[in-house]
Tab-separated table of C-alpha atoms and ligand atoms in Angstrom:
chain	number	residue	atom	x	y	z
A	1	UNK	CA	81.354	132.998	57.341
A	2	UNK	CA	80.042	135.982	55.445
A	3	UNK	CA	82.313	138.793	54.065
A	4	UNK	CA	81.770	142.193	51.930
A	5	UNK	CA	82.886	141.137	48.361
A	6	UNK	CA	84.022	144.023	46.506
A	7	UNK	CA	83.184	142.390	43.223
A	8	UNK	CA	79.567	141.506	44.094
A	9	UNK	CA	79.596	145.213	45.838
A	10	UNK	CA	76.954	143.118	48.546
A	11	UNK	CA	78.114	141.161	51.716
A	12	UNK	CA	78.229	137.613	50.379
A	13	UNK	CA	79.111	133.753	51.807
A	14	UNK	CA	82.281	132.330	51.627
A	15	UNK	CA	83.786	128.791	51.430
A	16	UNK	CA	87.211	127.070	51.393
A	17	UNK	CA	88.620	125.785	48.178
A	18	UNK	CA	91.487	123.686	47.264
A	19	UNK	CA	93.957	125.991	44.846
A	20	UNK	CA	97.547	124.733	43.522
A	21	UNK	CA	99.900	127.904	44.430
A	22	UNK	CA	104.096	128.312	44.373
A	23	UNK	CA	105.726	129.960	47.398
A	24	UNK	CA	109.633	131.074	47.504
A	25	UNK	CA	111.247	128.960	49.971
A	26	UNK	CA	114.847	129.466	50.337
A	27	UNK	CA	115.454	131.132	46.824
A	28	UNK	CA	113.197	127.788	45.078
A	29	UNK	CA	109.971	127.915	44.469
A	30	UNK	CA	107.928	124.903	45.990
A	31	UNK	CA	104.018	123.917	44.726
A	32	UNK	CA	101.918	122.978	47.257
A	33	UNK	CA	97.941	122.101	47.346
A	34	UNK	CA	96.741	125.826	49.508
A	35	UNK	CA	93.270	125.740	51.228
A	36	UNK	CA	91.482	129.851	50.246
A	37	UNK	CA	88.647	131.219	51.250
A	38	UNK	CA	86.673	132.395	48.353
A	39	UNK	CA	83.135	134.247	47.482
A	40	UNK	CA	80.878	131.345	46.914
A	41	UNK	CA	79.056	133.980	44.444
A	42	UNK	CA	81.915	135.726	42.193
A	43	UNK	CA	84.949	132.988	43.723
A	44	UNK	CA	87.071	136.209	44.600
A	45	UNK	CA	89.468	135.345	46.791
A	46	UNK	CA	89.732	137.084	50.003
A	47	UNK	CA	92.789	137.520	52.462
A	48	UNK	CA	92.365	134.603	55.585
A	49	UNK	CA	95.617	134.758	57.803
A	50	UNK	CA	94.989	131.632	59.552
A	51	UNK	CA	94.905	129.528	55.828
A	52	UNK	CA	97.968	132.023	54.742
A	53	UNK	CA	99.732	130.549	57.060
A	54	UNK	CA	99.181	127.091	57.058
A	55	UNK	CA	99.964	127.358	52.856
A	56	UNK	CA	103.516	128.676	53.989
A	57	UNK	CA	103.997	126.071	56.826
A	58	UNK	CA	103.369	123.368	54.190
A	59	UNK	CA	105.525	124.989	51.818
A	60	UNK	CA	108.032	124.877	54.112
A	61	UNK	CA	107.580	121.048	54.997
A	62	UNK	CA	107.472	120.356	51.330
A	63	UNK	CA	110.939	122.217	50.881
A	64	UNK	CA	112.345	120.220	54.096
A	65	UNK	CA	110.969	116.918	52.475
A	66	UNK	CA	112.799	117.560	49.474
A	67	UNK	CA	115.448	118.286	51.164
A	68	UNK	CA	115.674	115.267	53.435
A	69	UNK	CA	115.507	118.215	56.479
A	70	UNK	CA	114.358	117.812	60.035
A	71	UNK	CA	111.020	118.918	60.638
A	72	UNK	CA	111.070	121.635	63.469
A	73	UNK	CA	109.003	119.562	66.140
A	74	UNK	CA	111.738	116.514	65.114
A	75	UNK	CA	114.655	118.830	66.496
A	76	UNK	CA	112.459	120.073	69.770
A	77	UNK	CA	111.969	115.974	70.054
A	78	UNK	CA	116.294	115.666	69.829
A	79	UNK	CA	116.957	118.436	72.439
A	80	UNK	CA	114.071	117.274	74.907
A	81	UNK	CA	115.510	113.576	74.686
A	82	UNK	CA	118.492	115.235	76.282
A	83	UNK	CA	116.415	117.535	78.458
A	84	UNK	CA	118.148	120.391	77.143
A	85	UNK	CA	116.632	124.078	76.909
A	86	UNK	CA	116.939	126.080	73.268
A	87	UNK	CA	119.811	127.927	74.873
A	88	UNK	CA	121.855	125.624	76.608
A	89	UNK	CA	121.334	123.104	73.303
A	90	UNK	CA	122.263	125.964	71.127
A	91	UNK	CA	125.579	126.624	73.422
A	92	UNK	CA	126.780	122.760	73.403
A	93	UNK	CA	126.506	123.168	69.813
A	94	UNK	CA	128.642	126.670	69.704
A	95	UNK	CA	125.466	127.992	67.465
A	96	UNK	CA	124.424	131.546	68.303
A	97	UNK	CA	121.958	131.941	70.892
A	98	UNK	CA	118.518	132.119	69.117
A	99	UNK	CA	119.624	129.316	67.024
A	100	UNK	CA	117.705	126.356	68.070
A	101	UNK	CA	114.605	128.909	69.326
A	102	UNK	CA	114.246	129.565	65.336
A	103	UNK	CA	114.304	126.039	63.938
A	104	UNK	CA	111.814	124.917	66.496
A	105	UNK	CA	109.480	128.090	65.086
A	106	UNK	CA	109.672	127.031	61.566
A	107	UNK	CA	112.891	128.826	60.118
A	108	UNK	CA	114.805	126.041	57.683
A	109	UNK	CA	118.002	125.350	58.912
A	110	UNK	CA	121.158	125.529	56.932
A	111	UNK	CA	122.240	121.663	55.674
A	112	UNK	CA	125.362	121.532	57.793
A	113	UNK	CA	123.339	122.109	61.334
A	114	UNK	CA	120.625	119.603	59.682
A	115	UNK	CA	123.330	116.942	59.795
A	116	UNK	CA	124.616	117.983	63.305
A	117	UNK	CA	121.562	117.508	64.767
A	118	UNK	CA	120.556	114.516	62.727
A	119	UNK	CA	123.914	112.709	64.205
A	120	UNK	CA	122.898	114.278	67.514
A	121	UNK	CA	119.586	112.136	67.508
A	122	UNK	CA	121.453	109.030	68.369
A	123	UNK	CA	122.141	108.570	72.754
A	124	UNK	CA	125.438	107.106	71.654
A	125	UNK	CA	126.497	109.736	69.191
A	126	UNK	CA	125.559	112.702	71.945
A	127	UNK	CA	128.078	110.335	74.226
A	128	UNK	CA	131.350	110.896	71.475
A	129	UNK	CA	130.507	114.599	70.828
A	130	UNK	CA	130.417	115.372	74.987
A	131	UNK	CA	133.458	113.137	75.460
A	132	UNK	CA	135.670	113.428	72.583
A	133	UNK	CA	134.758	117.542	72.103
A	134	UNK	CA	135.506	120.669	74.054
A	135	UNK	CA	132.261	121.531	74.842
A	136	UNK	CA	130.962	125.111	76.277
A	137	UNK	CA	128.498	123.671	78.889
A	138	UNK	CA	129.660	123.451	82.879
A	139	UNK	CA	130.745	119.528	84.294
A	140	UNK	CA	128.067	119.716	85.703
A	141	UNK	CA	125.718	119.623	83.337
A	142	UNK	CA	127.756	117.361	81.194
A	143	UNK	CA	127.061	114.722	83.676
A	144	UNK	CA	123.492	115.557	83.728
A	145	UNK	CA	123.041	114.888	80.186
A	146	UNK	CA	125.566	111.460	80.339
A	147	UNK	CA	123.202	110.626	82.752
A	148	UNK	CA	120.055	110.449	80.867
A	149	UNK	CA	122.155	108.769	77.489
A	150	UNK	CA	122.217	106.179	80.048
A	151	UNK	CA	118.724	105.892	80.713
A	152	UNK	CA	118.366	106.354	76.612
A	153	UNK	CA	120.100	103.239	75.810
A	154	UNK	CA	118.606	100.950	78.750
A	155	UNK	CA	114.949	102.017	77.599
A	156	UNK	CA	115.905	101.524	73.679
A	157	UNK	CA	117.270	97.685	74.876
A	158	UNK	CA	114.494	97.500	76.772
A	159	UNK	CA	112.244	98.298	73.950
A	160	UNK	CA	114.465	95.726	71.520
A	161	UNK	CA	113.564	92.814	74.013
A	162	UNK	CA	110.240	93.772	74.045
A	163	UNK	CA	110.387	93.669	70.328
A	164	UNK	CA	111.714	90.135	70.291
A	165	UNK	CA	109.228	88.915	73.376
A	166	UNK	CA	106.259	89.607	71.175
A	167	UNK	CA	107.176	87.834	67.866
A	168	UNK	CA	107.262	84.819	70.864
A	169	UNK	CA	104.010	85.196	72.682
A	170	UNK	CA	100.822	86.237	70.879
A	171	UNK	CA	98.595	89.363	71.787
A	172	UNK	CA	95.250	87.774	69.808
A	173	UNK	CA	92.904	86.061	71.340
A	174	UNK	CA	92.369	82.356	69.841
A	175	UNK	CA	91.417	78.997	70.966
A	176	UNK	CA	94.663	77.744	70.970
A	177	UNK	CA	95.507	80.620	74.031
A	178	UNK	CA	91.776	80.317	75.852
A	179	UNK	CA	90.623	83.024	74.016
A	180	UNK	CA	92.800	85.857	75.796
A	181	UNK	CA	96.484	87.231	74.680
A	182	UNK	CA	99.270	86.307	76.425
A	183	UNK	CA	99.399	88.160	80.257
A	184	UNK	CA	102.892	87.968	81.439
A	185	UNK	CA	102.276	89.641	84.265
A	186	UNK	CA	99.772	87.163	85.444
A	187	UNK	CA	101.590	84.126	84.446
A	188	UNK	CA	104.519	85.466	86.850
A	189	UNK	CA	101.909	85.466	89.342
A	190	UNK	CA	100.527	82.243	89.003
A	191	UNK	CA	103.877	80.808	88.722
A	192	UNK	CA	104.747	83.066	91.890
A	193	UNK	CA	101.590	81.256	93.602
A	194	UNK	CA	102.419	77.419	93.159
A	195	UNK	CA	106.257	78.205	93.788
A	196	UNK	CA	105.058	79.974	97.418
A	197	UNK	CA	102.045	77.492	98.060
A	198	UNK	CA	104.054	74.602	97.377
A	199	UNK	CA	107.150	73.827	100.343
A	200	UNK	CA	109.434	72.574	97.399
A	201	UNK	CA	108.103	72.597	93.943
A	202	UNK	CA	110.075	71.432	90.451
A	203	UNK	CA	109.687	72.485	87.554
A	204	UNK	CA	107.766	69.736	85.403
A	205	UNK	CA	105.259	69.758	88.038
A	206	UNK	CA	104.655	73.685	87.666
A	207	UNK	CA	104.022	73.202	84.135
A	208	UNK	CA	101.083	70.955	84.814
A	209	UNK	CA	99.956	73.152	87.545
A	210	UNK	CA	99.886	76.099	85.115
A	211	UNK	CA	98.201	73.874	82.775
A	212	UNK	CA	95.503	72.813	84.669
A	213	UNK	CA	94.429	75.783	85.841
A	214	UNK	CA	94.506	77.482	82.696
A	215	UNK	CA	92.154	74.408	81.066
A	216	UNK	CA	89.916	74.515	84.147
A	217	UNK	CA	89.018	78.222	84.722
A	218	UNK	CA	88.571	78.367	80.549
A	219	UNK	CA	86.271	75.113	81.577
A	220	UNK	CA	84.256	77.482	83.456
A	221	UNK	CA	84.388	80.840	82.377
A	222	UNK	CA	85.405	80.489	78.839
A	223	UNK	CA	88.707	82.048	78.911
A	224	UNK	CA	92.233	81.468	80.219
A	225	UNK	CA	94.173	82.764	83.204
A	226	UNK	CA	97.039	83.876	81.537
A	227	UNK	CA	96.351	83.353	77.829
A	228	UNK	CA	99.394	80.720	77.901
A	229	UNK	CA	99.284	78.043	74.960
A	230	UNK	CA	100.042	74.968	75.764
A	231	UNK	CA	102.023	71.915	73.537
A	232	UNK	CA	102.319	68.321	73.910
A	233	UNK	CA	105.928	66.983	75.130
A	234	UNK	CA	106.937	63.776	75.957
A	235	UNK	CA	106.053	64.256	79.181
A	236	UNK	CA	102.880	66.202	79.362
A	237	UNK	CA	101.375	69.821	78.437
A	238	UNK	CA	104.218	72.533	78.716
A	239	UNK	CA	104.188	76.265	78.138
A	240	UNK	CA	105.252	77.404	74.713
A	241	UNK	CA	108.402	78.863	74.890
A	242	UNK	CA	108.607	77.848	78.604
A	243	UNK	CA	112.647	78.052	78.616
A	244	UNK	CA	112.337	81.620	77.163
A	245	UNK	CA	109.617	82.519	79.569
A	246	UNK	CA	112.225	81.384	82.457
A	247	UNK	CA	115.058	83.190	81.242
A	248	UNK	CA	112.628	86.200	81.420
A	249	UNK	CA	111.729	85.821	84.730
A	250	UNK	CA	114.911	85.433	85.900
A	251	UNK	CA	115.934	88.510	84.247
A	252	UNK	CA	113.308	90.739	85.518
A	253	UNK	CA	114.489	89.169	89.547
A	254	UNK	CA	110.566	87.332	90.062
A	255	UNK	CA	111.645	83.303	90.027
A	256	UNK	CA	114.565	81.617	88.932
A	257	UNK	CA	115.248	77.751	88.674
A	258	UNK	CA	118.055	75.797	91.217
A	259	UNK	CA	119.473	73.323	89.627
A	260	UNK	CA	120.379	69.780	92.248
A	261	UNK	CA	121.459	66.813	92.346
A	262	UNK	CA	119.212	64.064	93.693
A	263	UNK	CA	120.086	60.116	93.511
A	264	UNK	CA	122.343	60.980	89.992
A	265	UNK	CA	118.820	62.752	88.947
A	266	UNK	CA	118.642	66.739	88.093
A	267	UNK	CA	116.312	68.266	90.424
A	268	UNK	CA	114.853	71.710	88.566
A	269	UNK	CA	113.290	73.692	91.394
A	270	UNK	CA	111.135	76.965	90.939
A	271	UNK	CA	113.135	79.205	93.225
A	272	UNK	CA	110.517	82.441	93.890
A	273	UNK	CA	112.191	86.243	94.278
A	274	UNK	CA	109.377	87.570	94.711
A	275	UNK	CA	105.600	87.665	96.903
A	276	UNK	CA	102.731	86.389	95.249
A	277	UNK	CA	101.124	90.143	93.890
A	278	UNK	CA	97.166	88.975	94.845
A	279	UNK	CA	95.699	91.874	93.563
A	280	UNK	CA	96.959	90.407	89.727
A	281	UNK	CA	94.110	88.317	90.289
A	282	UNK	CA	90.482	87.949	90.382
A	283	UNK	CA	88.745	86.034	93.665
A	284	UNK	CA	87.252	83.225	91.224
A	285	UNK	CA	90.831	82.840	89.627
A	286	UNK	CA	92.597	82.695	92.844
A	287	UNK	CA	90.160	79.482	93.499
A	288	UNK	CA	90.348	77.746	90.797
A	289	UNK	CA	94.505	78.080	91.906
A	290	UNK	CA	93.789	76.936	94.988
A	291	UNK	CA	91.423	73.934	93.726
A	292	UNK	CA	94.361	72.722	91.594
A	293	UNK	CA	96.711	73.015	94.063
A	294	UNK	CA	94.919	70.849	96.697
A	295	UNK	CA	94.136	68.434	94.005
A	296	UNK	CA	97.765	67.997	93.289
A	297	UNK	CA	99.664	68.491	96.726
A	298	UNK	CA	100.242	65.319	97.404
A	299	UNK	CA	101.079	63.968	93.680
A	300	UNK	CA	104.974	64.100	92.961
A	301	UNK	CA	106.560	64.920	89.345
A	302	UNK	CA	106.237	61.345	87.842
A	303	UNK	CA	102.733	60.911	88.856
A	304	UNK	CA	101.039	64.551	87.643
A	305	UNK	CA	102.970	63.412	84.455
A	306	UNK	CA	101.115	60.289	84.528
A	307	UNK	CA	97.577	62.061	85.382
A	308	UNK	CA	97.584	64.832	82.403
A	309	UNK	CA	98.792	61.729	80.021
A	310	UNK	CA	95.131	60.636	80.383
A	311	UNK	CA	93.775	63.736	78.955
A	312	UNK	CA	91.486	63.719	75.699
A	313	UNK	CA	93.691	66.955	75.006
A	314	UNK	CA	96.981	65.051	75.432
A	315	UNK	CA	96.104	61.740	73.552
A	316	UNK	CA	94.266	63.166	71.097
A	317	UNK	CA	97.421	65.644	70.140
A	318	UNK	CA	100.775	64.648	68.256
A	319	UNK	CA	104.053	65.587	69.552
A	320	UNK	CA	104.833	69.711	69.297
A	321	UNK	CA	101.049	70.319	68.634
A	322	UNK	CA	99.578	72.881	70.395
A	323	UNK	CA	97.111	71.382	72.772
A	324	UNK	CA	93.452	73.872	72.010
A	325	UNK	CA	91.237	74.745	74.941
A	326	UNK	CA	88.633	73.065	73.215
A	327	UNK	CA	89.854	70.042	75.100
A	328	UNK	CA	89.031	72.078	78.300
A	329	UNK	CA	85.409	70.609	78.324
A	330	UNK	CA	86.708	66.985	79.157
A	331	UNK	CA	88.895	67.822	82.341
A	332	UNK	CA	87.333	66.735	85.376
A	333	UNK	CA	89.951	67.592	88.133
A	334	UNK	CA	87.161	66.610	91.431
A	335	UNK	CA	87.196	62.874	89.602
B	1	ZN	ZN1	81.683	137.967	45.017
């Protein structure tokens, strides 16, 4: 940008500079790194509202960061969780009307509102201050805002198990999950599939059906179904983490086991809640499904256990070691 510098007397260019300057915030004065626009001849500073004001908007951060203060998009954030507007927040909290309209602009707030609002930014706090407070809002509206605490908590629990489900089930692709993070979506599917395709279908045998069908498609295409890792147990390749995995899906309403009682024997069946959601997967995964389950219709528990106890992945694998897709390459399923 060029400008008339009075010092050169000429019309010269210009350029931004960094400059260390002190504004009065709230009676203190607060150093902050301003950006001016400057001569590039003389370096007379010239007058640049747009950079004036971002200097005092970063003053006033710094004073609010010193002051362990909200920021004034933090307390928009606080009333919008409540779906509040600036007046009707500004009335629960018996402030004056413009209150909240000012904070969100940029004025600082006073400490005592900072720690109203602060409290404020926890669902269950909001809960004790409408209950246990004579509050100037209508019932109505009350509810309203109870309401959506509600929904506050069941998305932050939500958010918690999520939290937890992740440290179980890895999002990097590896060998040891066929080169694709964990799908949980899909693996409901799949699990969805066998439980539907098959008239009655227990639970060790799903676990080789998963597992074969994970092994074979990464066979073929070089990556898993459902990114699932696999470990050796006593009785063949199971899920990792299968029992948490269940507990999931019996949570979220898609399968859920039924325990019986056969000849003194337990009898875990895969009971499905759900229809099988096709479009989860591609036309070359839904065969290589199908292929496993034709191979295996006919085989019960004990001998599928027997089968998979054959494979180079099993017997070359120890006890709780994960069983790598590497092993893939020696299935031959149409033997
Ligand atoms: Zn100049």
């Amino acid at each position: 940008m060029r400008k008339y510098c009075e010092q050169c007397g000429k019309e010269t260019e210009t350029k931004v500079v960094s400059k260390r300057e002190s504004y009065n915030v709230c009676g203190e004065l607060i150093e902050v790194d301003a950006q001016v626009l400057v001569c590039s001849e003389c370096g007379e500073e010239f007058f640049c509202e747009e950079l004036d004001n971002a200097t005092l908007v970063s003053a006033y951060n710094e004073y609010r960061r010193k002051h362990k203060l909200l920021l004034p998009e933090e307390i928009r954030k606080i009333r919008e969780q409540y779906g509040l507007s600036q007046r009707s927040f500004a009335k629960l909290l018996n402030w004056g009307d413009k209150t909240i309209c000012r904070y969100e602009n940029g004025s600082i707030q006073d400490k005592a509102h900072n720690s109203i609002l602060l409290f404020l930014r926890e669902p269950e706090n909001m809960r004790t201050y409408l209950t246990e407070n004579e509050v100037a809002l209508d019932e109505k509206q009350i509810r309203r805002i109870l309401k959506t605490i509600e929904k506050l908590e069941e998305n932050k629990e939500f958010r918690a198990g999520h939290r937890i489900f992740n440290l179980f089930f890895s999002n990097v692709p590896c060998e040891e999950n066929g080169f694709k993070g964990f799908d949980y979506d899909k693996f409901c599917a799949m699990v969805l599939f066998f439980a539907h395709t098959s008239g009655e279908l227990l639970k060790t045998k799903l676990m080789k059906l998963l597992n074969y069908s994970d092994m074979l498609f990464y066979k073929e295409n070089g990556i898993s179904i459902s990114g699932m890792k696999y470990v050796h147990f006593p009785y063949g390749p199971v899920p990792d983490n299968f029992e948490i995995l269940l507990g999931k899906m019996q949570a979220d309403h898609i399968a859920h086991i039924e325990i019986t009682c056969d000849n003194g024997y337990e009898k875990h069946q895969i009971i499905p809640e759900r229809d099988i959601p096709l479009d989860e997967f591609s036309e070359e995964e839904l065969k290589v499904l199908q292929r496993v389950y034709d191979k295996f219709a006919h085989f019960g528990s004990v001998e599928i256990s027997e089968y998979s106890h054959k494979e180079k992945g099993y017997t070359s694998t120890k006890p709780g070691e994960i069983i790598s897709y590497a092993y893939a390459k020696e299935i031959e399923l149409d033997k």
